[in-house]
JSON list of C-alpha atoms in Angstrom, two decimals:
[
{"chain": "A", "resi": 485, "resn": "UNK", "atom": "CA", "xyz": [8.98, -6.96, -10.02]},
{"chain": "A", "resi": 486, "resn": "UNK", "atom": "CA", "xyz": [8.23, -9.74, -12.49]},
{"chain": "A", "resi": 487, "resn": "UNK", "atom": "CA", "xyz": [4.52, -9.58, -13.38]},
{"chain": "A", "resi": 488, "resn": "UNK", "atom": "CA", "xyz": [4.39, -13.37, -13.91]},
{"chain": "A", "resi": 489, "resn": "UNK", "atom": "CA", "xyz": [5.99, -14.12, -10.56]},
{"chain": "A", "resi": 490, "resn": "UNK", "atom": "CA", "xyz": [3.89, -16.01, -8.04]},
{"chain": "A", "resi": 491, "resn": "UNK", "atom": "CA", "xyz": [4.32, -14.88, -4.44]},
{"chain": "A", "resi": 492, "resn": "UNK", "atom": "CA", "xyz": [3.40, -17.43, -1.79]},
{"chain": "A", "resi": 493, "resn": "UNK", "atom": "CA", "xyz": [2.10, -16.34, 1.58]},
{"chain": "A", "resi": 494, "resn": "UNK", "atom": "CA", "xyz": [0.86, -17.76, 4.85]},
{"chain": "A", "resi": 495, "resn": "UNK", "atom": "CA", "xyz": [0.04, -16.79, 8.39]},
{"chain": "A", "resi": 496, "resn": "UNK", "atom": "CA", "xyz": [1.97, -18.44, 11.21]},
{"chain": "A", "resi": 497, "resn": "UNK", "atom": "CA", "xyz": [2.45, -18.45, 14.95]},
{"chain": "A", "resi": 498, "resn": "UNK", "atom": "CA", "xyz": [5.64, -16.89, 16.29]},
{"chain": "A", "resi": 499, "resn": "UNK", "atom": "CA", "xyz": [7.03, -16.19, 19.76]},
{"chain": "A", "resi": 500, "resn": "UNK", "atom": "CA", "xyz": [5.67, -12.65, 19.22]},
{"chain": "A", "resi": 501, "resn": "UNK", "atom": "CA", "xyz": [2.16, -13.41, 18.05]},
{"chain": "A", "resi": 502, "resn": "UNK", "atom": "CA", "xyz": [0.72, -14.22, 14.66]},
{"chain": "A", "resi": 503, "resn": "UNK", "atom": "CA", "xyz": [2.60, -13.16, 11.55]},
{"chain": "A", "resi": 504, "resn": "UNK", "atom": "CA", "xyz": [1.98, -12.79, 7.84]},
{"chain": "A", "resi": 505, "resn": "UNK", "atom": "CA", "xyz": [4.84, -14.13, 5.72]},
{"chain": "A", "resi": 506, "resn": "UNK", "atom": "CA", "xyz": [5.29, -13.75, 1.94]},
{"chain": "A", "resi": 507, "resn": "UNK", "atom": "CA", "xyz": [8.05, -15.12, -0.28]},
{"chain": "A", "resi": 508, "resn": "UNK", "atom": "CA", "xyz": [9.00, -15.03, -3.93]},
{"chain": "A", "resi": 509, "resn": "UNK", "atom": "CA", "xyz": [11.25, -17.62, -5.57]},
{"chain": "A", "resi": 510, "resn": "UNK", "atom": "CA", "xyz": [14.19, -15.31, -4.65]},
{"chain": "A", "resi": 511, "resn": "UNK", "atom": "CA", "xyz": [13.42, -14.99, -0.94]},
{"chain": "A", "resi": 512, "resn": "UNK", "atom": "CA", "xyz": [11.23, -13.52, 1.76]},
{"chain": "A", "resi": 513, "resn": "UNK", "atom": "CA", "xyz": [9.48, -10.33, 0.70]},
{"chain": "A", "resi": 514, "resn": "UNK", "atom": "CA", "xyz": [7.41, -9.53, 3.77]},
{"chain": "A", "resi": 515, "resn": "UNK", "atom": "CA", "xyz": [7.09, -10.45, 7.44]},
{"chain": "A", "resi": 516, "resn": "UNK", "atom": "CA", "xyz": [4.62, -8.52, 9.57]},
{"chain": "A", "resi": 517, "resn": "UNK", "atom": "CA", "xyz": [2.90, -9.19, 12.88]},
{"chain": "A", "resi": 518, "resn": "UNK", "atom": "CA", "xyz": [-0.68, -8.98, 14.09]},
{"chain": "A", "resi": 519, "resn": "UNK", "atom": "CA", "xyz": [-2.78, -9.78, 17.14]},
{"chain": "A", "resi": 520, "resn": "UNK", "atom": "CA", "xyz": [-6.18, -8.42, 16.09]},
{"chain": "A", "resi": 521, "resn": "UNK", "atom": "CA", "xyz": [-8.27, -8.27, 12.93]},
{"chain": "A", "resi": 522, "resn": "UNK", "atom": "CA", "xyz": [-7.34, -4.59, 12.49]},
{"chain": "A", "resi": 523, "resn": "UNK", "atom": "CA", "xyz": [-3.63, -5.37, 12.84]},
{"chain": "A", "resi": 524, "resn": "UNK", "atom": "CA", "xyz": [-4.02, -8.27, 10.38]},
{"chain": "A", "resi": 525, "resn": "UNK", "atom": "CA", "xyz": [-5.54, -5.87, 7.84]},
{"chain": "A", "resi": 526, "resn": "UNK", "atom": "CA", "xyz": [-2.63, -3.47, 8.37]},
{"chain": "A", "resi": 527, "resn": "UNK", "atom": "CA", "xyz": [-0.14, -6.31, 7.85]},
{"chain": "A", "resi": 528, "resn": "UNK", "atom": "CA", "xyz": [-2.02, -7.42, 4.72]},
{"chain": "A", "resi": 529, "resn": "UNK", "atom": "CA", "xyz": [-1.96, -3.85, 3.35]},
{"chain": "A", "resi": 530, "resn": "UNK", "atom": "CA", "xyz": [1.78, -3.69, 4.05]},
{"chain": "A", "resi": 531, "resn": "UNK", "atom": "CA", "xyz": [2.35, -6.95, 2.21]},
{"chain": "A", "resi": 532, "resn": "UNK", "atom": "CA", "xyz": [0.29, -5.79, -0.76]},
{"chain": "A", "resi": 533, "resn": "UNK", "atom": "CA", "xyz": [2.68, -2.88, -1.34]},
{"chain": "A", "resi": 534, "resn": "UNK", "atom": "CA", "xyz": [5.21, -5.51, -2.47]},
{"chain": "A", "resi": 535, "resn": "UNK", "atom": "CA", "xyz": [2.97, -8.08, -4.21]},
{"chain": "A", "resi": 536, "resn": "UNK", "atom": "CA", "xyz": [0.53, -8.08, -7.11]},
{"chain": "A", "resi": 537, "resn": "UNK", "atom": "CA", "xyz": [-2.86, -9.41, -5.93]},
{"chain": "A", "resi": 538, "resn": "UNK", "atom": "CA", "xyz": [-3.37, -11.65, -8.98]},
{"chain": "A", "resi": 539, "resn": "UNK", "atom": "CA", "xyz": [-0.06, -13.40, -8.37]},
{"chain": "A", "resi": 540, "resn": "UNK", "atom": "CA", "xyz": [-0.58, -14.31, -4.69]},
{"chain": "A", "resi": 541, "resn": "UNK", "atom": "CA", "xyz": [-0.90, -17.95, -3.72]},
{"chain": "A", "resi": 542, "resn": "UNK", "atom": "CA", "xyz": [-1.75, -19.08, -0.20]},
{"chain": "A", "resi": 543, "resn": "UNK", "atom": "CA", "xyz": [0.79, -21.73, 0.84]},
{"chain": "A", "resi": 544, "resn": "UNK", "atom": "CA", "xyz": [0.39, -22.63, 4.51]},
{"chain": "A", "resi": 545, "resn": "UNK", "atom": "CA", "xyz": [2.20, -25.96, 4.39]},
{"chain": "A", "resi": 546, "resn": "UNK", "atom": "CA", "xyz": [5.05, -24.98, 2.07]},
{"chain": "A", "resi": 547, "resn": "UNK", "atom": "CA", "xyz": [6.09, -21.98, 4.14]},
{"chain": "A", "resi": 548, "resn": "UNK", "atom": "CA", "xyz": [5.51, -23.60, 7.54]},
{"chain": "A", "resi": 549, "resn": "UNK", "atom": "CA", "xyz": [9.09, -24.87, 7.91]},
{"chain": "A", "resi": 550, "resn": "UNK", "atom": "CA", "xyz": [10.46, -21.53, 6.73]},
{"chain": "A", "resi": 551, "resn": "UNK", "atom": "CA", "xyz": [8.33, -19.67, 9.24]},
{"chain": "A", "resi": 552, "resn": "UNK", "atom": "CA", "xyz": [9.34, -22.01, 12.07]},
{"chain": "A", "resi": 553, "resn": "UNK", "atom": "CA", "xyz": [13.06, -21.66, 11.29]},
{"chain": "A", "resi": 554, "resn": "UNK", "atom": "CA", "xyz": [12.91, -17.85, 11.25]},
{"chain": "A", "resi": 555, "resn": "UNK", "atom": "CA", "xyz": [12.29, -17.76, 14.99]},
{"chain": "A", "resi": 556, "resn": "UNK", "atom": "CA", "xyz": [14.77, -20.36, 16.22]},
{"chain": "A", "resi": 557, "resn": "UNK", "atom": "CA", "xyz": [17.41, -17.66, 16.73]},
{"chain": "A", "resi": 558, "resn": "UNK", "atom": "CA", "xyz": [17.68, -13.89, 16.39]},
{"chain": "A", "resi": 559, "resn": "UNK", "atom": "CA", "xyz": [18.65, -12.18, 13.15]},
{"chain": "A", "resi": 560, "resn": "UNK", "atom": "CA", "xyz": [22.41, -12.14, 12.83]},
{"chain": "A", "resi": 561, "resn": "UNK", "atom": "CA", "xyz": [22.82, -15.46, 14.66]},
{"chain": "A", "resi": 562, "resn": "UNK", "atom": "CA", "xyz": [23.27, -18.24, 12.13]},
{"chain": "A", "resi": 563, "resn": "UNK", "atom": "CA", "xyz": [22.77, -18.31, 8.40]},
{"chain": "A", "resi": 564, "resn": "UNK", "atom": "CA", "xyz": [20.41, -15.54, 7.26]},
{"chain": "A", "resi": 565, "resn": "UNK", "atom": "CA", "xyz": [17.40, -16.47, 5.13]},
{"chain": "A", "resi": 566, "resn": "UNK", "atom": "CA", "xyz": [17.26, -15.35, 1.51]},
{"chain": "A", "resi": 567, "resn": "UNK", "atom": "CA", "xyz": [15.51, -12.00, 1.22]},
{"chain": "A", "resi": 568, "resn": "UNK", "atom": "CA", "xyz": [13.87, -10.36, -1.77]},
{"chain": "A", "resi": 569, "resn": "UNK", "atom": "CA", "xyz": [13.99, -6.73, -0.61]},
{"chain": "A", "resi": 570, "resn": "UNK", "atom": "CA", "xyz": [11.89, -4.37, -2.69]},
{"chain": "A", "resi": 571, "resn": "UNK", "atom": "CA", "xyz": [13.05, -1.08, -1.24]},
{"chain": "A", "resi": 572, "resn": "UNK", "atom": "CA", "xyz": [14.92, 2.06, -2.27]},
{"chain": "A", "resi": 573, "resn": "UNK", "atom": "CA", "xyz": [18.73, 2.06, -2.31]},
{"chain": "A", "resi": 574, "resn": "UNK", "atom": "CA", "xyz": [18.83, 4.19, 0.88]},
{"chain": "A", "resi": 575, "resn": "UNK", "atom": "CA", "xyz": [16.37, 1.88, 2.66]},
{"chain": "A", "resi": 576, "resn": "UNK", "atom": "CA", "xyz": [18.50, -1.11, 1.64]},
{"chain": "A", "resi": 577, "resn": "UNK", "atom": "CA", "xyz": [21.63, 0.58, 3.01]},
{"chain": "A", "resi": 578, "resn": "UNK", "atom": "CA", "xyz": [19.90, 1.24, 6.35]},
{"chain": "A", "resi": 579, "resn": "UNK", "atom": "CA", "xyz": [18.24, -2.18, 6.59]},
{"chain": "A", "resi": 580, "resn": "UNK", "atom": "CA", "xyz": [21.41, -4.09, 5.78]},
{"chain": "A", "resi": 581, "resn": "UNK", "atom": "CA", "xyz": [23.27, -2.18, 8.50]},
{"chain": "A", "resi": 582, "resn": "UNK", "atom": "CA", "xyz": [20.84, -3.54, 11.11]},
{"chain": "A", "resi": 583, "resn": "UNK", "atom": "CA", "xyz": [22.47, -6.97, 11.26]},
{"chain": "A", "resi": 584, "resn": "UNK", "atom": "CA", "xyz": [25.62, -5.35, 12.67]},
{"chain": "A", "resi": 585, "resn": "UNK", "atom": "CA", "xyz": [23.67, -4.60, 15.87]},
{"chain": "A", "resi": 586, "resn": "UNK", "atom": "CA", "xyz": [24.08, -7.66, 18.08]},
{"chain": "A", "resi": 587, "resn": "UNK", "atom": "CA", "xyz": [20.96, -9.54, 19.21]},
{"chain": "A", "resi": 588, "resn": "UNK", "atom": "CA", "xyz": [19.65, -8.27, 22.52]},
{"chain": "A", "resi": 589, "resn": "UNK", "atom": "CA", "xyz": [21.50, -4.97, 22.24]},
{"chain": "A", "resi": 590, "resn": "UNK", "atom": "CA", "xyz": [20.31, -1.60, 21.02]},
{"chain": "A", "resi": 591, "resn": "UNK", "atom": "CA", "xyz": [21.66, 1.49, 19.32]},
{"chain": "A", "resi": 592, "resn": "UNK", "atom": "CA", "xyz": [20.03, 4.85, 18.73]},
{"chain": "A", "resi": 593, "resn": "UNK", "atom": "CA", "xyz": [18.77, 6.14, 15.41]},
{"chain": "A", "resi": 594, "resn": "UNK", "atom": "CA", "xyz": [21.60, 8.69, 15.55]},
{"chain": "A", "resi": 595, "resn": "UNK", "atom": "CA", "xyz": [24.22, 5.98, 16.19]},
{"chain": "A", "resi": 596, "resn": "UNK", "atom": "CA", "xyz": [22.88, 3.98, 13.26]},
{"chain": "A", "resi": 597, "resn": "UNK", "atom": "CA", "xyz": [23.03, 7.09, 11.03]},
{"chain": "A", "resi": 598, "resn": "UNK", "atom": "CA", "xyz": [26.63, 7.69, 12.15]},
{"chain": "A", "resi": 599, "resn": "UNK", "atom": "CA", "xyz": [27.56, 4.08, 11.35]},
{"chain": "A", "resi": 600, "resn": "UNK", "atom": "CA", "xyz": [26.34, 4.80, 7.82]},
{"chain": "A", "resi": 601, "resn": "UNK", "atom": "CA", "xyz": [28.59, 7.90, 7.71]},
{"chain": "A", "resi": 602, "resn": "UNK", "atom": "CA", "xyz": [25.46, 10.09, 7.61]},
{"chain": "A", "resi": 603, "resn": "UNK", "atom": "CA", "xyz": [25.32, 11.65, 11.09]},
{"chain": "A", "resi": 604, "resn": "UNK", "atom": "CA", "xyz": [22.61, 14.16, 10.17]},
{"chain": "A", "resi": 605, "resn": "UNK", "atom": "CA", "xyz": [20.28, 11.49, 8.73]},
{"chain": "A", "resi": 606, "resn": "UNK", "atom": "CA", "xyz": [18.73, 10.12, 11.94]},
{"chain": "A", "resi": 607, "resn": "UNK", "atom": "CA", "xyz": [15.18, 11.04, 10.83]},
{"chain": "A", "resi": 608, "resn": "UNK", "atom": "CA", "xyz": [15.70, 9.52, 7.37]},
{"chain": "A", "resi": 609, "resn": "UNK", "atom": "CA", "xyz": [17.03, 6.39, 9.07]},
{"chain": "A", "resi": 610, "resn": "UNK", "atom": "CA", "xyz": [13.91, 6.26, 11.25]},
{"chain": "A", "resi": 611, "resn": "UNK", "atom": "CA", "xyz": [11.67, 6.55, 8.16]},
{"chain": "A", "resi": 612, "resn": "UNK", "atom": "CA", "xyz": [13.61, 3.76, 6.42]},
{"chain": "A", "resi": 613, "resn": "UNK", "atom": "CA", "xyz": [13.21, 1.55, 9.47]},
{"chain": "A", "resi": 614, "resn": "UNK", "atom": "CA", "xyz": [9.48, 2.29, 9.69]},
{"chain": "A", "resi": 615, "resn": "UNK", "atom": "CA", "xyz": [9.13, 0.90, 6.16]},
{"chain": "A", "resi": 616, "resn": "UNK", "atom": "CA", "xyz": [11.08, -2.31, 6.92]},
{"chain": "A", "resi": 617, "resn": "UNK", "atom": "CA", "xyz": [9.18, -5.05, 5.04]},
{"chain": "A", "resi": 618, "resn": "UNK", "atom": "CA", "xyz": [10.84, -7.93, 6.89]},
{"chain": "A", "resi": 619, "resn": "UNK", "atom": "CA", "xyz": [10.60, -7.09, 10.57]},
{"chain": "A", "resi": 620, "resn": "UNK", "atom": "CA", "xyz": [12.58, -9.40, 12.86]},
{"chain": "A", "resi": 621, "resn": "UNK", "atom": "CA", "xyz": [14.73, -10.61, 9.92]},
{"chain": "A", "resi": 622, "resn": "UNK", "atom": "CA", "xyz": [16.29, -7.17, 9.55]},
{"chain": "A", "resi": 623, "resn": "UNK", "atom": "CA", "xyz": [16.01, -6.23, 13.22]},
{"chain": "A", "resi": 624, "resn": "UNK", "atom": "CA", "xyz": [14.70, -2.66, 13.35]},
{"chain": "A", "resi": 625, "resn": "UNK", "atom": "CA", "xyz": [13.42, -3.45, 16.86]},
{"chain": "A", "resi": 626, "resn": "UNK", "atom": "CA", "xyz": [17.05, -3.03, 18.05]},
{"chain": "A", "resi": 627, "resn": "UNK", "atom": "CA", "xyz": [17.01, 0.70, 17.29]},
{"chain": "A", "resi": 628, "resn": "UNK", "atom": "CA", "xyz": [15.87, 3.04, 20.06]},
{"chain": "A", "resi": 629, "resn": "UNK", "atom": "CA", "xyz": [15.68, 6.73, 20.83]},
{"chain": "A", "resi": 630, "resn": "UNK", "atom": "CA", "xyz": [18.81, 8.60, 21.93]},
{"chain": "A", "resi": 631, "resn": "UNK", "atom": "CA", "xyz": [17.34, 9.02, 25.43]},
{"chain": "A", "resi": 632, "resn": "UNK", "atom": "CA", "xyz": [17.20, 5.24, 25.87]},
{"chain": "A", "resi": 633, "resn": "UNK", "atom": "CA", "xyz": [13.42, 4.94, 25.42]},
{"chain": "A", "resi": 634, "resn": "UNK", "atom": "CA", "xyz": [12.17, 2.25, 23.07]},
{"chain": "A", "resi": 635, "resn": "UNK", "atom": "CA", "xyz": [10.49, 4.68, 20.72]},
{"chain": "A", "resi": 636, "resn": "UNK", "atom": "CA", "xyz": [7.95, 3.54, 18.18]},
{"chain": "A", "resi": 637, "resn": "UNK", "atom": "CA", "xyz": [7.66, 0.26, 16.37]},
{"chain": "A", "resi": 638, "resn": "UNK", "atom": "CA", "xyz": [5.39, -0.50, 13.45]},
{"chain": "A", "resi": 639, "resn": "UNK", "atom": "CA", "xyz": [4.15, -3.69, 15.13]},
{"chain": "A", "resi": 640, "resn": "UNK", "atom": "CA", "xyz": [3.75, -2.19, 18.62]},
{"chain": "A", "resi": 641, "resn": "UNK", "atom": "CA", "xyz": [6.02, -1.16, 21.49]},
{"chain": "A", "resi": 642, "resn": "UNK", "atom": "CA", "xyz": [5.07, -4.20, 23.56]},
{"chain": "A", "resi": 643, "resn": "UNK", "atom": "CA", "xyz": [6.16, -6.51, 20.76]},
{"chain": "A", "resi": 644, "resn": "UNK", "atom": "CA", "xyz": [9.43, -4.55, 20.40]},
{"chain": "A", "resi": 645, "resn": "UNK", "atom": "CA", "xyz": [10.11, -4.95, 24.13]},
{"chain": "A", "resi": 646, "resn": "UNK", "atom": "CA", "xyz": [9.27, -8.67, 23.93]},
{"chain": "A", "resi": 647, "resn": "UNK", "atom": "CA", "xyz": [11.66, -9.17, 21.00]},
{"chain": "A", "resi": 648, "resn": "UNK", "atom": "CA", "xyz": [14.51, -7.46, 22.81]},
{"chain": "A", "resi": 649, "resn": "UNK", "atom": "CA", "xyz": [13.84, -9.51, 25.97]},
{"chain": "A", "resi": 650, "resn": "UNK", "atom": "CA", "xyz": [13.71, -12.73, 23.92]},
{"chain": "A", "resi": 651, "resn": "UNK", "atom": "CA", "xyz": [17.04, -11.86, 22.29]},
{"chain": "A", "resi": 652, "resn": "UNK", "atom": "CA", "xyz": [18.70, -11.05, 25.63]},
{"chain": "A", "resi": 653, "resn": "UNK", "atom": "CA", "xyz": [17.48, -14.38, 26.99]},
{"chain": "A", "resi": 654, "resn": "UNK", "atom": "CA", "xyz": [18.75, -16.16, 23.85]},
{"chain": "A", "resi": 655, "resn": "UNK", "atom": "CA", "xyz": [22.21, -14.59, 24.30]},
{"chain": "A", "resi": 656, "resn": "UNK", "atom": "CA", "xyz": [22.24, -15.61, 27.96]},
{"chain": "A", "resi": 657, "resn": "UNK", "atom": "CA", "xyz": [21.23, -19.21, 27.13]},
{"chain": "A", "resi": 658, "resn": "UNK", "atom": "CA", "xyz": [23.68, -19.52, 24.24]},
{"chain": "A", "resi": 659, "resn": "UNK", "atom": "CA", "xyz": [26.58, -17.86, 26.07]},
{"chain": "A", "resi": 660, "resn": "UNK", "atom": "CA", "xyz": [27.05, -15.13, 23.45]}
]
């Protein structure tokens, strides 16, 4: 990370509640959700793992259009936004595989591991997904347990269910 780099951030409304969004000149670094003060603090702490405090600049108006456009369609539908992923090579491999899962559909952690040619890595895949810094944009909410249950989600099971329902409705409306 460039120590002179300024990272801009804002909070915004989304179809899934409030969100904290941060972007560098190269792309979006962080997108996390919150509904309460405690969740906002957790989102802020998550964002701070990727940003230097002295280089943060609040930019509500400049990121407003970006934030709005992120939720017009599901990830994988349309042109993806520029991302500035600050993750390990394995996390990047897992996260980039997520866009192959169609909006409104789900696959298990095991199926995702198999698609990466690492069938015994389901737990490592789950850990990589839990650290996803750009939820919704790299759709970890589409990954569920092998028994069909939703499983956990960093930003809450109810939000995960709402995202999947929104995507299914989007597919139905768009005819995809």
